[in-house]
PDB file of C-alpha atoms in Angstrom:
ATOM      1  CA  MET A 674      92.912 241.697  31.072  1.00 86.00           C
ATOM      2  CA  LEU A 675      95.615 238.753  31.811  1.00 87.00           C
ATOM      3  CA  LYS A 676      92.896 236.103  29.693  1.00 91.00           C
ATOM      4  CA  GLU A 677      91.717 238.767  26.433  1.00 92.00           C
ATOM      5  CA  ALA A 678      95.914 239.623  25.664  1.00 90.00           C
ATOM      6  CA  LYS A 679      97.020 235.473  25.710  1.00 91.00           C
ATOM      7  CA  GLU A 680      93.464 235.033  23.522  1.00 92.00           C
ATOM      8  CA  ARG A 681      95.048 237.975  21.453  1.00 94.00           C
ATOM      9  CA  ASP A 682      98.800 236.253  20.941  1.00 93.00           C
ATOM     10  CA  PHE A 683     100.504 238.952  22.707  1.00 91.00           C
ATOM     11  CA  GLU A 684     103.736 237.625  24.171  1.00 91.00           C
ATOM     12  CA  PRO A 685     105.223 239.933  26.388  1.00 91.00           C
ATOM     13  CA  SER A 686     108.667 239.977  27.781  1.00 89.00           C
ATOM     14  CA  PHE A 687     107.228 240.886  31.455  1.00 91.00           C
ATOM     15  CA  VAL A 688     103.750 242.292  32.783  1.00 93.00           C
ATOM     16  CA  LEU A 689     104.376 245.351  34.366  1.00 92.00           C
ATOM     17  CA  PHE A 690     101.233 245.779  37.622  1.00 88.00           C
ATOM     18  CA  ASP A 691     101.017 247.711  40.708  1.00 85.00           C
ATOM     19  CA  THR A 692     100.485 246.590  44.655  1.00 87.00           C
ATOM     20  CA  TRP A 693      96.482 246.524  43.082  1.00 88.00           C
ATOM     21  CA  TYR A 694      96.664 243.744  41.113  1.00 89.00           C
ATOM     22  CA  ALA A 695      99.865 241.821  43.213  1.00 91.00           C
ATOM     23  CA  SER A 696      96.963 239.073  43.777  1.00 93.00           C
ATOM     24  CA  LEU A 697      98.567 235.747  43.793  1.00 94.00           C
ATOM     25  CA  GLY A 698      95.823 234.628  41.810  1.00 94.00           C
ATOM     26  CA  ASN A 699      97.334 237.220  38.848  1.00 93.00           C
ATOM     27  CA  LEU A 700     101.102 235.880  39.509  1.00 95.00           C
ATOM     28  CA  LYS A 701      99.820 232.599  39.073  1.00 96.00           C
ATOM     29  CA  ARG A 702      97.669 233.612  35.845  1.00 94.00           C
ATOM     30  CA  VAL A 703     100.751 235.185  34.515  1.00 95.00           C
ATOM     31  CA  ARG A 704     102.881 232.519  35.315  1.00 95.00           C
ATOM     32  CA  ASP A 705     100.864 230.289  33.522  1.00 94.00           C
ATOM     33  CA  TYR A 706     100.851 231.960  30.465  1.00 94.00           C
ATOM     34  CA  GLY A 707     104.405 231.617  30.308  1.00 93.00           C
ATOM     35  CA  TRP A 708     105.477 235.342  31.090  1.00 95.00           C
ATOM     36  CA  HIS A 709     107.268 236.927  33.629  1.00 96.00           C
ATOM     37  CA  TRP A 710     106.226 239.978  35.923  1.00 96.00           C
ATOM     38  CA  LEU A 711     107.288 243.043  37.666  1.00 96.00           C
ATOM     39  CA  THR A 712     105.554 244.224  40.631  1.00 94.00           C
ATOM     40  CA  ARG A 713     105.688 245.888  44.105  1.00 93.00           C
ATOM     41  CA  LEU A 714     104.549 243.867  47.600  1.00 95.00           C
ATOM     42  CA  LYS A 715     102.972 245.405  50.009  1.00 94.00           C
ATOM     43  CA  SER A 716     105.886 244.933  53.299  1.00 92.00           C
ATOM     44  CA  ASN A 717     103.119 242.405  55.137  1.00 94.00           C
ATOM     45  CA  ARG A 718     103.251 240.118  52.076  1.00 95.00           C
ATOM     46  CA  LEU A 719     104.478 236.895  54.467  1.00 95.00           C
ATOM     47  CA  VAL A 720     108.028 234.677  52.572  1.00 96.00           C
ATOM     48  CA  ASN A 721     110.113 232.049  53.504  1.00 95.00           C
ATOM     49  CA  PRO A 722     113.940 233.925  52.523  1.00 92.00           C
ATOM     50  CA  ASP A 723     115.998 230.801  54.804  1.00 89.00           C
ATOM     51  CA  GLY A 724     113.540 227.657  54.972  1.00 87.00           C
ATOM     52  CA  GLU A 725     112.735 228.745  58.284  1.00 89.00           C
ATOM     53  CA  GLY A 726     109.447 230.103  58.224  1.00 93.00           C
ATOM     54  CA  ASN A 727     107.636 232.933  56.955  1.00 94.00           C
ATOM     55  CA  ILE A 728     107.705 236.576  57.758  1.00 94.00           C
ATOM     56  CA  PRO A 729     106.524 239.864  56.475  1.00 94.00           C
ATOM     57  CA  LEU A 730     108.442 241.037  53.986  1.00 94.00           C
ATOM     58  CA  SER A 731     109.693 244.536  55.546  1.00 92.00           C
ATOM     59  CA  GLN A 732     111.368 241.578  57.866  1.00 93.00           C
ATOM     60  CA  ALA A 733     113.225 240.465  55.762  1.00 93.00           C
ATOM     61  CA  LYS A 734     116.637 241.536  54.751  1.00 93.00           C
ATOM     62  CA  ILE A 735     117.321 242.603  51.317  1.00 92.00           C
ATOM     63  CA  PRO A 736     120.598 243.685  50.133  1.00 91.00           C
ATOM     64  CA  PRO A 737     121.018 246.210  47.033  1.00 87.00           C
ATOM     65  CA  GLU A 738     121.354 242.999  44.400  1.00 92.00           C
ATOM     66  CA  GLY A 739     118.309 241.654  45.372  1.00 93.00           C
ATOM     67  CA  ARG A 740     117.792 237.741  46.697  1.00 94.00           C
ATOM     68  CA  VAL A 741     115.773 235.170  46.187  1.00 95.00           C
ATOM     69  CA  VAL A 742     112.668 234.670  48.574  1.00 96.00           C
ATOM     70  CA  HIS A 743     109.665 232.128  48.681  1.00 96.00           C
ATOM     71  CA  LEU A 744     106.433 233.668  48.635  1.00 96.00           C
ATOM     72  CA  LYS A 745     103.814 232.276  50.478  1.00 95.00           C
ATOM     73  CA  GLY A 746     101.192 230.335  48.386  1.00 95.00           C
ATOM     74  CA  TYR A 747     102.764 231.458  45.010  1.00 96.00           C
ATOM     75  CA  GLY A 748     106.919 229.574  45.001  1.00 94.00           C
ATOM     76  CA  PHE A 749     109.864 231.746  44.802  1.00 96.00           C
ATOM     77  CA  ILE A 750     110.762 234.657  43.514  1.00 96.00           C
ATOM     78  CA  LYS A 751     113.320 237.798  43.637  1.00 97.00           C
ATOM     79  CA  VAL A 752     113.229 240.363  45.423  1.00 96.00           C
ATOM     80  CA  PHE A 753     114.489 244.095  45.709  1.00 96.00           C
ATOM     81  CA  ARG A 754     114.433 246.986  48.068  1.00 94.00           C
ATOM     82  CA  THR A 755     114.488 250.269  46.837  1.00 91.00           C
ATOM     83  CA  VAL A 756     114.254 253.537  48.827  1.00 88.00           C
ATOM     84  CA  SER A 757     112.597 256.662  47.817  1.00 82.00           C
ATOM     85  CA  GLU A 758     114.440 260.258  48.545  1.00 83.00           C
ATOM     86  CA  ASN A 759     111.937 261.081  50.870  1.00 85.00           C
ATOM     87  CA  GLY A 760     113.185 257.462  52.827  1.00 81.00           C
ATOM     88  CA  ASP A 761     109.821 254.838  52.083  1.00 85.00           C
ATOM     89  CA  GLY A 762     110.815 251.656  50.896  1.00 86.00           C
ATOM     90  CA  GLN A 763     109.269 249.959  48.108  1.00 91.00           C
ATOM     91  CA  TYR A 764     109.125 245.833  47.046  1.00 94.00           C
ATOM     92  CA  TRP A 765     110.213 244.930  44.006  1.00 94.00           C
ATOM     93  CA  ALA A 766     109.253 241.146  43.105  1.00 96.00           C
ATOM     94  CA  THR A 767     109.957 239.458  40.175  1.00 96.00           C
ATOM     95  CA  ASP A 768     109.351 235.903  39.090  1.00 96.00           C
ATOM     96  CA  ASP A 769     112.995 236.156  36.892  1.00 95.00           C
ATOM     97  CA  LEU A 770     115.272 235.292  39.748  1.00 95.00           C
ATOM     98  CA  GLN A 771     118.112 235.512  37.128  1.00 95.00           C
ATOM     99  CA  MET A 772     116.738 239.583  36.866  1.00 95.00           C
ATOM    100  CA  ASP A 773     119.663 242.284  37.897  1.00 94.00           C
ATOM    101  CA  GLU A 774     118.768 245.801  39.773  1.00 93.00           C
ATOM    102  CA  ALA A 775     119.841 247.421  36.313  1.00 93.00           C
ATOM    103  CA  SER A 776     117.166 245.073  34.426  1.00 94.00           C
ATOM    104  CA  ARG A 777     114.788 245.731  37.264  1.00 93.00           C
ATOM    105  CA  GLU A 778     114.422 249.756  37.314  1.00 92.00           C
ATOM    106  CA  ASP A 779     114.476 249.266  33.045  1.00 93.00           C
ATOM    107  CA  LEU A 780     111.518 247.897  33.695  1.00 93.00           C
ATOM    108  CA  GLU A 781     110.288 250.365  36.423  1.00 91.00           C
ATOM    109  CA  SER A 782     111.222 252.875  34.049  1.00 89.00           C
ATOM    110  CA  GLN A 783     108.758 252.068  31.124  1.00 90.00           C
ATOM    111  CA  GLY A 784     106.290 251.457  33.856  1.00 88.00           C
ATOM    112  CA  TRP A 785     106.009 254.877  35.110  1.00 88.00           C
ATOM    113  CA  ARG A 786     106.311 255.991  31.297  1.00 88.00           C
ATOM    114  CA  ILE A 787     103.091 254.424  31.302  1.00 87.00           C
ATOM    115  CA  GLU A 788     101.653 255.129  34.605  1.00 87.00           C
ATOM    116  CA  VAL A 789     102.719 259.383  33.135  1.00 89.00           C
ATOM    117  CA  TYR A 790     100.268 258.396  30.033  1.00 90.00           C
ATOM    118  CA  HIS A 791      97.643 257.128  32.090  1.00 89.00           C
ATOM    119  CA  ARG A 792      97.606 260.170  34.043  1.00 90.00           C
ATOM    120  CA  GLY A 793      97.821 262.624  31.286  1.00 90.00           C
ATOM    121  CA  ILE A 794      94.972 261.084  29.371  1.00 92.00           C
ATOM    122  CA  LYS A 795      93.080 261.580  32.476  1.00 92.00           C
ATOM    123  CA  GLN A 796      93.553 264.805  34.062  1.00 90.00           C
ATOM    124  CA  CYS A 797      94.542 266.859  31.063  1.00 88.00           C
ATOM    125  CA  CYS A 798      91.843 264.857  28.393  1.00 89.00           C
ATOM    126  CA  GLY A 799      89.037 263.360  30.487  1.00 90.00           C
ATOM    127  CA  ILE A 800      89.026 259.920  29.144  1.00 90.00           C
ATOM    128  CA  GLU A 801      87.091 259.382  32.212  1.00 89.00           C
ATOM    129  CA  ARG A 802      83.949 261.860  31.710  1.00 88.00           C
ATOM    130  CA  ALA A 803      82.456 260.140  28.902  1.00 87.00           C
ATOM    131  CA  GLN A 804      78.443 261.018  30.162  1.00 89.00           C
ATOM    132  CA  VAL A 805      76.976 258.613  27.177  1.00 87.00           C
ATOM    133  CA  ARG A 806      75.950 255.096  27.352  1.00 90.00           C
ATOM    134  CA  LYS A 807      76.003 253.943  24.029  1.00 93.00           C
ATOM    135  CA  ALA A 808      78.940 252.294  22.741  1.00 92.00           C
ATOM    136  CA  VAL A 809      79.544 254.515  19.633  1.00 94.00           C
ATOM    137  CA  ALA A 810      79.365 257.184  22.055  1.00 94.00           C
ATOM    138  CA  GLN A 811      81.357 255.974  24.142  1.00 93.00           C
ATOM    139  CA  LYS A 812      84.173 255.008  21.157  1.00 94.00           C
ATOM    140  CA  ASN A 813      84.192 258.215  19.392  1.00 95.00           C
ATOM    141  CA  HIS A 814      84.926 260.189  23.224  1.00 94.00           C
ATOM    142  CA  PHE A 815      87.664 257.605  22.990  1.00 93.00           C
ATOM    143  CA  LEU A 816      89.118 258.019  20.442  1.00 95.00           C
ATOM    144  CA  TYR A 817      88.858 262.009  20.398  1.00 94.00           C
ATOM    145  CA  ALA A 818      89.841 262.169  24.088  1.00 93.00           C
ATOM    146  CA  LEU A 819      93.254 260.245  22.463  1.00 94.00           C
ATOM    147  CA  ARG A 820      93.695 261.803  19.655  1.00 95.00           C
ATOM    148  CA  ALA A 821      93.518 265.506  21.544  1.00 92.00           C
ATOM    149  CA  PHE A 822      96.116 263.946  23.739  1.00 92.00           C
ATOM    150  CA  LEU A 823      98.463 262.396  20.861  1.00 93.00           C
ATOM    151  CA  ARG A 824      98.224 266.557  20.053  1.00 92.00           C
ATOM    152  CA  LEU A 825      99.116 267.273  23.449  1.00 90.00           C
ATOM    153  CA  GLU A 826     101.788 265.113  22.788  1.00 91.00           C
ATOM    154  CA  ILE A 827     103.133 266.857  19.974  1.00 93.00           C
ATOM    155  CA  HIS A 828     102.971 270.128  21.345  1.00 91.00           C
ATOM    156  CA  LYS A 829     105.349 269.435  24.093  1.00 92.00           C
ATOM    157  CA  LEU A 830     107.522 267.443  21.916  1.00 93.00           C
ATOM    158  CA  ARG A 831     107.886 271.148  19.436  1.00 93.00           C
ATOM    159  CA  THR A 832     107.540 273.735  22.409  1.00 92.00           C
ATOM    160  CA  GLY A 833     109.218 271.663  25.658  1.00 92.00           C
ATOM    161  CA  ASN A 834     105.758 273.463  27.269  1.00 90.00           C
ATOM    162  CA  SER A 835     103.813 270.520  29.849  1.00 91.00           C
ATOM    163  CA  TRP A 836     100.408 268.744  28.418  1.00 89.00           C
ATOM    164  CA  TYR A 837      99.012 271.018  31.891  1.00 88.00           C
ATOM    165  CA  GLU A 838     100.490 274.474  30.506  1.00 90.00           C
ATOM    166  CA  ALA A 839      98.773 273.872  26.536  1.00 87.00           C
ATOM    167  CA  LYS A 840      95.834 272.670  28.474  1.00 85.00           C
ATOM    168  CA  VAL A 841      96.032 275.940  30.590  1.00 89.00           C
ATOM    169  CA  SER A 842      96.803 278.050  27.661  1.00 88.00           C
ATOM    170  CA  ILE A 843      93.689 276.720  25.002  1.00 86.00           C
ATOM    171  CA  ILE A 844      91.722 277.810  27.977  1.00 89.00           C
ATOM    172  CA  ARG A 845      93.249 281.113  28.830  1.00 92.00           C
ATOM    173  CA  GLU A 846      93.432 282.264  25.577  1.00 91.00           C
ATOM    174  CA  ALA A 847      89.301 281.301  25.113  1.00 91.00           C
ATOM    175  CA  ILE A 848      88.773 284.070  27.911  1.00 92.00           C
ATOM    176  CA  ARG A 849      90.566 285.967  27.101  1.00 91.00           C
ATOM    177  CA  ALA A 850      88.873 286.049  23.433  1.00 91.00           C
ATOM    178  CA  TYR A 851      85.556 286.315  25.295  1.00 90.00           C
ATOM    179  CA  LEU A 852      86.194 289.014  27.247  1.00 90.00           C
ATOM    180  CA  GLY A 853      87.096 290.960  23.979  1.00 90.00           C
ATOM    181  CA  ASN A 854      84.127 290.700  22.911  1.00 88.00           C
ATOM    182  CA  PRO A 855      81.338 288.994  24.927  1.00 85.00           C
ATOM    183  CA  THR A 856      78.483 287.425  22.745  1.00 83.00           C
ATOM    184  CA  TYR A 857      76.480 287.216  26.302  1.00 82.00           C
ATOM    185  CA  SER A 858      75.721 290.047  28.676  1.00 78.00           C
ATOM    186  CA  LEU A 859      74.284 289.494  32.086  1.00 78.00           C
ATOM    187  CA  THR A 860      71.854 291.903  33.564  1.00 81.00           C
ATOM    188  CA  PRO A 861      71.390 292.765  36.821  1.00 80.00           C
ATOM    189  CA  THR A 862      68.757 290.958  38.401  1.00 80.00           C
ATOM    190  CA  ALA A 863      68.973 293.351  41.980  1.00 70.00           C
TER     191      ALA A 863
END
C-alpha cells in the first residue's frame, strides 16, 4: 500500500498505522520515502534510551513530554507513553524527534477518526461481506457500501442518531410493515 501511494505521488505529512504494521521493514520504507510516521509500539520492542544497551520499551522511563531513544534495527525515534482511563499504558512512537505531546494527540485523534470510519463501514454497511468473485461485482458492492455509509453519516449529522440506531430503525420499520401485511404465511406441519 505504501509503494502504491508513493507511485501515485502521495506526499502525506504523516503516515499513521497500528501496532500490527509497525515492523522495521515498514518503518524503514516510510523513512525511505521521505515521510514521517506515528504508530504505537508493543512494550517488548527493544530500545536503547541511554547508550547502555537495549531494554524492552516497558522498562524505559518515558516522561510526559516524550523521550528520544534508539530503536533496535532502526535508529533514533521519539516515544510517548499514554495511560488510558482503565490504567492501560500505550507507547506511541514517531521518527519526528521534534514532535510534542499536543501534536501527537492531534495525530492520534485523526487516526482514531479513520478507525471509526472503517468500523462503521464494516459493521453497518457490510463492505467485507461481498459474496461475489467478478471484479465488476466487487467494485459495485464496494461503491454501494460506501454510498450507504455516506447516507448513514448524513442521517447522523441531521438527526443526531448513531449509525447503529439508524440501521436498527430501518430493520425495525421493515419488520413492522411486514407484520402489518405479511406476504407469506407458513402452514403448520405438525
